[in-house]
Amino acid sequence: MSTQLKILVGMIFTLLTCVPLGVIALNDLGHDLGAVPKNQATGMDQRAAAFDGRAIEVGADLFGQYCYPCHGKRGEGIPQVAPPINRKDLFDGRRAKEIGWAGSIAGMLKNTIAAGRAVQARPDLYSAKMPTWSQEYGGPLRPDQVDALVAFVLNWQAEAPEVNAWPPAGAPPPTRTPGPTATPGPTPTPAPTKAGLIAVCQNVPAPYAGKKAPFKFDDKAVLAAGKQIYDDKCAACHGPLGKADGPAAAALNPKPANLADKTFVQGMPVDCHFYVISEGVKGTGMAPWKSLGDDALWKVLIYERSFTGLQ
Amino acid sequence: MFERKASRNPLAAFGDKMGERLPAGLKNLVAVLGDLRTSEGRARLRQQSRETSFKVADDTLRAVSAGMGIADVRAMFRGDPPVEKPNPRYKVFTNAFFAHIRPRYYEKSSTKFTHTFGLGFLSALTFVVESVTGVILMVFYIPSQEHAYQSMIKIITEVPFGQLMRDIHRVGAELMVIFVALHMLRVYLTGSFKHPRQFTWVTGVILLILTLGLSYSGYLLPWDQLAYWAVTIGTSMAKSAPPKEIMGYISNLLLRGGDTIGQNGLLRFYLGHVILLPALAAILISVHYYRVSRLHGISLPAGEEESPDPAVRKAAKGRLDYLPEILTKELMWVAIGVFAMVAFAVFAFHAPLEHHADPFRTPLHTTAPWYFLWIQGMLKDPFVLPILRGIRDFLGVDLVQFYDSPAIQGVILPTVIFVILFAVPYIDEWWDRFWGRAPSRVGKNRKLGIAMGLMAVLLVILFSYFGTPLYAVSAPPAVEIGQEFMPEECVLPPVPLLPDNCGEVRRLGYANLPAGTYDLAQYGAAPANATRFQALLVNLQQAVQTQADHAKKSSTQGLADAQGFFIVEEWQTNLKKVTLRITWTPREKGDTGAYERIIYLHKDSAYE
């Protein structure tokens, strides 16, 4: 090949490279270049919308794992347990004004999910206490998961119904919002019963198998510390005495484990128990609580075991 | 009497008068101003300024090119012979720092495309492309657990050309591994590693390791599920380095920065990826190339080098000057290569981005990156273990216990393989000496070596296949159906040239999934002019039915009386909930007899 020909070919390909680059320029900078009308989405806008949509999908998945036991599958709330969140006044600013929140609605949601509610708004109406969900506050969710949940909750905004979630004291409590709540279908998923849990316990993986408690089972200080964490994080579903009768238990399917049931606890050796509270149980409402740290979990475990007296 | 000279410039006269008292520069300026007054003077000035500017340009170019003037550069690009003597095109290589590493000429036959396929050059090109795109990506990337994934989304959705940079960087990374591996294979097959180029081969193997390290360390940075678990699998091998309690513990700690990969591990991989490995690679590439170009030259085709005909040998060694032949050729290939990579990234490829990394959620069928699949395949081991078991059963020599450990299969064996790779040229030399043969690069004298090389390639491909989930891994049948039609992950945006891993349901998309509860039993066969949705239901039913049929024939496999339901619900504004529920009659203790896979689909998420 002669020198000139090589130079020519090189120049042609250099110019050709401008074609795909131009395609990207139109895609990414269509609005700035004036090539795409302002009311039309550029390729980059579509990508941004796709990731926003994806965050909502992730949020929906998390809501279906962690939030529905108290707030209902579609955020319609559960009387006596937790208020509806699919309701208009939450999104149009009325609720924010009521509680004196000066920031954005998204900020209010994020703050509530991440940090929980230190003080219950109306224990007479809703008995469950909003726990802290973000890992920053000792909960199980990462910050990006909290953001995804906010995106999902905010997606109710457009069609949220008007619900009076906060009737004055003495008035009859709000009833359940009508509408489809449970996933229809001929055969609902059977709850993983004791057999299911035993299956979990037959297969305790490596770091957990054979673990032993680092504390004594009758240590009063440990029991007191465990009770504190239990009441805060576990009692909403498992009940104050482990009888699976917490306010949120009603809505759960599968039902939470009855920690006061001797046969049940017998089928769950200590290492399996620790495994379950660390990693959670897939397909159930049981969340992984690993982020609390081994010490705290062992204390909770010892307190939970005190319901049956089994070690 | 004062005498006026008409022709004389009064200013010049003034200058004369001031005599030696004026500085020379000022005197010149005065002279120039005087010249401007006459046409003759102006012509002289024009001539002078032309000469001066040419001289300045020429000097500048000579300084930059370390020896070549304008006339010669011009002649060079026109393909003309050099205009000055001695040939200034050779001076460049002794005088200039950057050109110093290039040779004055290549030997003619070594530049034949079918001899080298330009693989070394292409490896270097991808390294440069990776460096440029990598630096641009670094501007927007934050190496922290909380922000890494978010900065990937930002690069894709907010930074103009950001997605393109990421795509090219990814394409370049894959190509670099491919080119480096093929380059090594070519060098092996043509016997170019033989004396005197043995140590060049060693630097090449180091570069192979650095390339793999660069690619692998970059794999973690997006901090998505794909990245997190591929790297978790890879680094888990370091954990079993013997002795486990010391080496395993230390290497795991050094790599991951903790028991599992977290913020420390991410930062380590990031710094390795952007500083340590590129710096080492740049140095090693320089050493490697210096040896190739200045010390030994690129090897000649063996047949020509060892030809009995002196004319052939002489012709092969004919000179092809770097300036201009090789330079223009390289520039041409740079233009073609960059075009190919950009066009591919724009029209045919997008780097995947899965969900945010989640240490609590192991995806089904996690694999290492494709270039490490062979190690994963060795861990599954379909060959050696059965052979060793056979030896144990028939001869009573038990090597199984010794061999069957991640330490042997995942660490020691790969290490041994790389040690052998380093030693290849020395083993080869020893082998020739052992048989008392003259070393030869010609294929017909190296039948054993070439056969072993090809065998090694076949084994790597075979073990890579064993490493994929296609081989000897399967989840319970219902889970596999869920994974096939509604996988956990779907790469976004769609990747046209990679196998579709989004599953039929996501590919059908939000708009094409009408709400309702569908009993799959009613979709045994596709109705005439079935919609895509009906076709999906039929496919689902067939998958479920296959398992039910399996169960009729076997008491352990399949799902007895399997039934499927497919449920689509309007869940929120622009959001649908899609449930696949499979129920069957449990046959074992602990079998729940039901499986549910739920995904949510948003209108904009654009999986179609």
Coordinates of C-alpha atoms in Angstrom, one line a residue, chain A residues 1-7 9-11 13-14 16-25 28-29 44-54 56-58 60-65 73-74 135 140 142-145 147 151-159 180-192 195-196 198-199 202 278-279 282 288 290-291, chain B residues 76-80 146 149-150 153 155-164 324-326 328-329 331-332 335-336 338-340 342-343 345-347 353-362 488-493 506 517 519 563 565 567 569-575 577 579 581 583 589-596 598 600-607:
Chain A
M1 CA 0.0 0.0 0.0
S2 CA 1.4 3.4 -0.9
T3 CA 1.9 6.0 1.7
Q4 CA -0.7 8.2 0.3
L5 CA -3.3 5.5 0.1
K6 CA -2.7 4.6 3.8
I7 CA -3.2 8.3 4.7
V9 CA -7.8 5.3 4.2
G10 CA -6.9 6.6 7.7
M11 CA -8.6 9.9 6.9
F13 CA -12.1 6.1 8.7
T14 CA -11.5 9.1 10.9
L16 CA -16.5 7.7 9.3
T17 CA -16.0 7.7 13.1
C18 CA -18.0 10.9 13.1
V19 CA -21.1 9.0 12.0
P20 CA -21.6 7.0 15.2
L21 CA -20.4 9.9 17.3
G22 CA -23.1 12.0 15.6
V23 CA -25.7 9.4 16.5
I24 CA -24.6 9.6 20.1
A25 CA -24.5 13.5 20.0
D28 CA -27.4 12.6 24.4
L29 CA -27.5 16.3 23.4
M44 CA -30.7 10.0 27.2
D45 CA -34.1 11.0 28.6
Q46 CA -35.4 7.6 27.9
R47 CA -32.5 6.0 29.7
A48 CA -33.1 8.2 32.7
A49 CA -36.8 7.3 32.7
A50 CA -35.8 3.6 32.4
F51 CA -33.7 3.8 35.5
D52 CA -36.4 5.8 37.4
G53 CA -38.9 3.0 36.4
R54 CA -36.4 0.4 37.5
I56 CA -39.8 1.9 41.3
E57 CA -39.7 -1.9 40.5
V58 CA -37.1 -2.4 43.1
A60 CA -42.2 -2.5 44.8
D61 CA -40.2 -5.6 45.5
L62 CA -39.0 -4.3 48.8
F63 CA -42.4 -3.1 49.8
G64 CA -43.7 -6.6 49.1
Q65 CA -41.0 -8.0 51.4
K73 CA -50.2 -5.0 50.1
R74 CA -51.2 -1.8 48.2
Q135 CA -28.7 0.6 58.0
P140 CA -31.7 -3.8 57.4
R142 CA -29.2 0.1 52.4
P143 CA -29.6 3.8 51.5
D144 CA -30.3 3.0 47.8
Q145 CA -33.0 0.6 48.9
D147 CA -34.5 5.6 48.0
A151 CA -39.7 6.2 44.6
F152 CA -42.3 3.4 44.8
V153 CA -44.4 5.2 47.5
L154 CA -44.3 8.4 45.5
N155 CA -45.6 6.5 42.5
W156 CA -49.0 6.4 44.2
Q157 CA -49.2 10.1 44.0
A158 CA -51.2 10.4 40.8
E159 CA -54.0 8.1 41.8
P180 CA -58.0 -5.7 45.4
T181 CA -55.6 -6.4 48.1
A182 CA -54.3 -10.0 47.9
T183 CA -52.9 -11.4 44.7
P184 CA -55.7 -13.4 43.2
G185 CA -55.3 -16.9 42.0
P186 CA -56.7 -20.3 42.6
T187 CA -54.0 -21.6 45.0
P188 CA -52.3 -19.2 47.4
T189 CA -48.8 -20.1 48.3
P190 CA -48.9 -22.4 51.3
A191 CA -47.0 -21.0 54.2
P192 CA -43.7 -22.7 54.9
A195 CA -41.7 -28.5 57.8
G196 CA -40.4 -25.5 55.8
I198 CA -36.9 -27.6 59.5
A199 CA -35.8 -27.7 55.8
Q202 CA -31.3 -29.0 57.8
S278 CA -29.0 -13.1 60.7
E279 CA -29.9 -13.9 57.1
K282 CA -36.5 -16.0 51.8
P288 CA -32.0 -10.4 57.6
K290 CA -27.1 -9.1 60.2
S291 CA -26.4 -5.4 60.3
Chain B
M76 CA 7.9 11.6 3.7
F77 CA 4.1 11.9 3.6
R78 CA 4.2 12.1 -0.2
G79 CA 6.1 8.9 -0.2
D80 CA 9.2 10.6 -1.7
E146 CA -23.0 4.3 48.7
Y149 CA -23.7 2.4 41.6
Q150 CA -25.3 5.8 41.6
I153 CA -26.4 5.6 36.6
I155 CA -22.7 8.3 33.7
I156 CA -25.4 6.6 31.7
T157 CA -28.3 9.0 32.1
E158 CA -26.7 12.5 32.7
V159 CA -23.3 12.7 31.2
P160 CA -23.2 13.4 27.4
F161 CA -21.2 10.6 25.7
G162 CA -21.0 9.0 29.2
Q163 CA -22.7 5.8 28.1
L164 CA -20.5 5.7 25.0
P324 CA 7.0 6.8 6.6
E325 CA 5.9 3.2 5.8
I326 CA 5.3 1.9 9.3
T328 CA 1.4 5.7 8.2
K329 CA 0.3 2.1 8.4
L331 CA -2.0 5.6 11.9
M332 CA -4.3 3.9 9.4
A335 CA -8.2 5.1 12.6
I336 CA -9.8 1.8 11.5
V338 CA -11.0 3.3 16.8
F339 CA -13.8 3.5 14.2
A340 CA -14.6 -0.2 14.7
V342 CA -16.8 3.3 18.4
A343 CA -19.2 1.9 15.8
A345 CA -20.2 0.4 21.0
V346 CA -22.8 2.7 19.4
F347 CA -24.7 0.2 17.2
L353 CA -25.6 -2.8 34.6
E354 CA -27.6 -5.1 36.9
H355 CA -29.2 -4.3 40.2
H356 CA -27.3 -2.7 43.0
A357 CA -24.9 -5.1 44.7
D358 CA -26.6 -6.9 47.5
P359 CA -24.4 -9.1 49.8
F360 CA -27.5 -10.7 51.2
R361 CA -28.9 -11.9 47.9
T362 CA -26.8 -14.4 45.9
E488 CA -33.8 -11.9 38.7
E489 CA -31.7 -9.6 36.5
C490 CA -32.2 -8.0 33.2
V491 CA -29.4 -6.0 31.7
L492 CA -30.5 -2.5 30.8
P493 CA -30.5 -1.3 28.2
R506 CA -39.6 -8.7 30.4
T517 CA -55.3 -14.5 36.1
D519 CA -54.5 -20.9 34.3
Q563 CA -49.8 -26.8 37.5
F565 CA -50.7 -19.9 37.0
I567 CA -51.1 -13.5 37.1
E569 CA -52.1 -7.2 38.1
E570 CA -52.2 -3.5 37.7
W571 CA -50.2 -2.6 40.8
Q572 CA -49.6 1.1 40.6
T573 CA -49.6 4.0 38.1
N574 CA -47.6 2.5 35.2
L575 CA -46.5 -0.5 37.3
K577 CA -47.0 -7.0 39.2
T579 CA -46.6 -13.5 39.4
R581 CA -47.0 -19.6 40.5
T583 CA -47.7 -25.9 42.4
K589 CA -40.0 -34.1 53.2
G590 CA -39.4 -30.4 53.3
D591 CA -40.8 -29.9 49.8
T592 CA -43.4 -27.2 50.0
G593 CA -45.0 -28.1 46.7
A594 CA -45.2 -24.5 45.6
Y595 CA -43.0 -21.9 44.0
E596 CA -43.7 -18.3 43.3
I598 CA -42.8 -12.2 41.4
Y600 CA -42.7 -5.8 38.8
L601 CA -42.6 -4.1 35.5
H602 CA -42.7 -0.4 35.0
K603 CA -43.8 1.2 31.7
D604 CA -40.6 3.0 31.2
S605 CA -38.1 0.4 32.2
A606 CA -37.6 -0.4 28.6
Y607 CA -36.5 -4.1 28.7

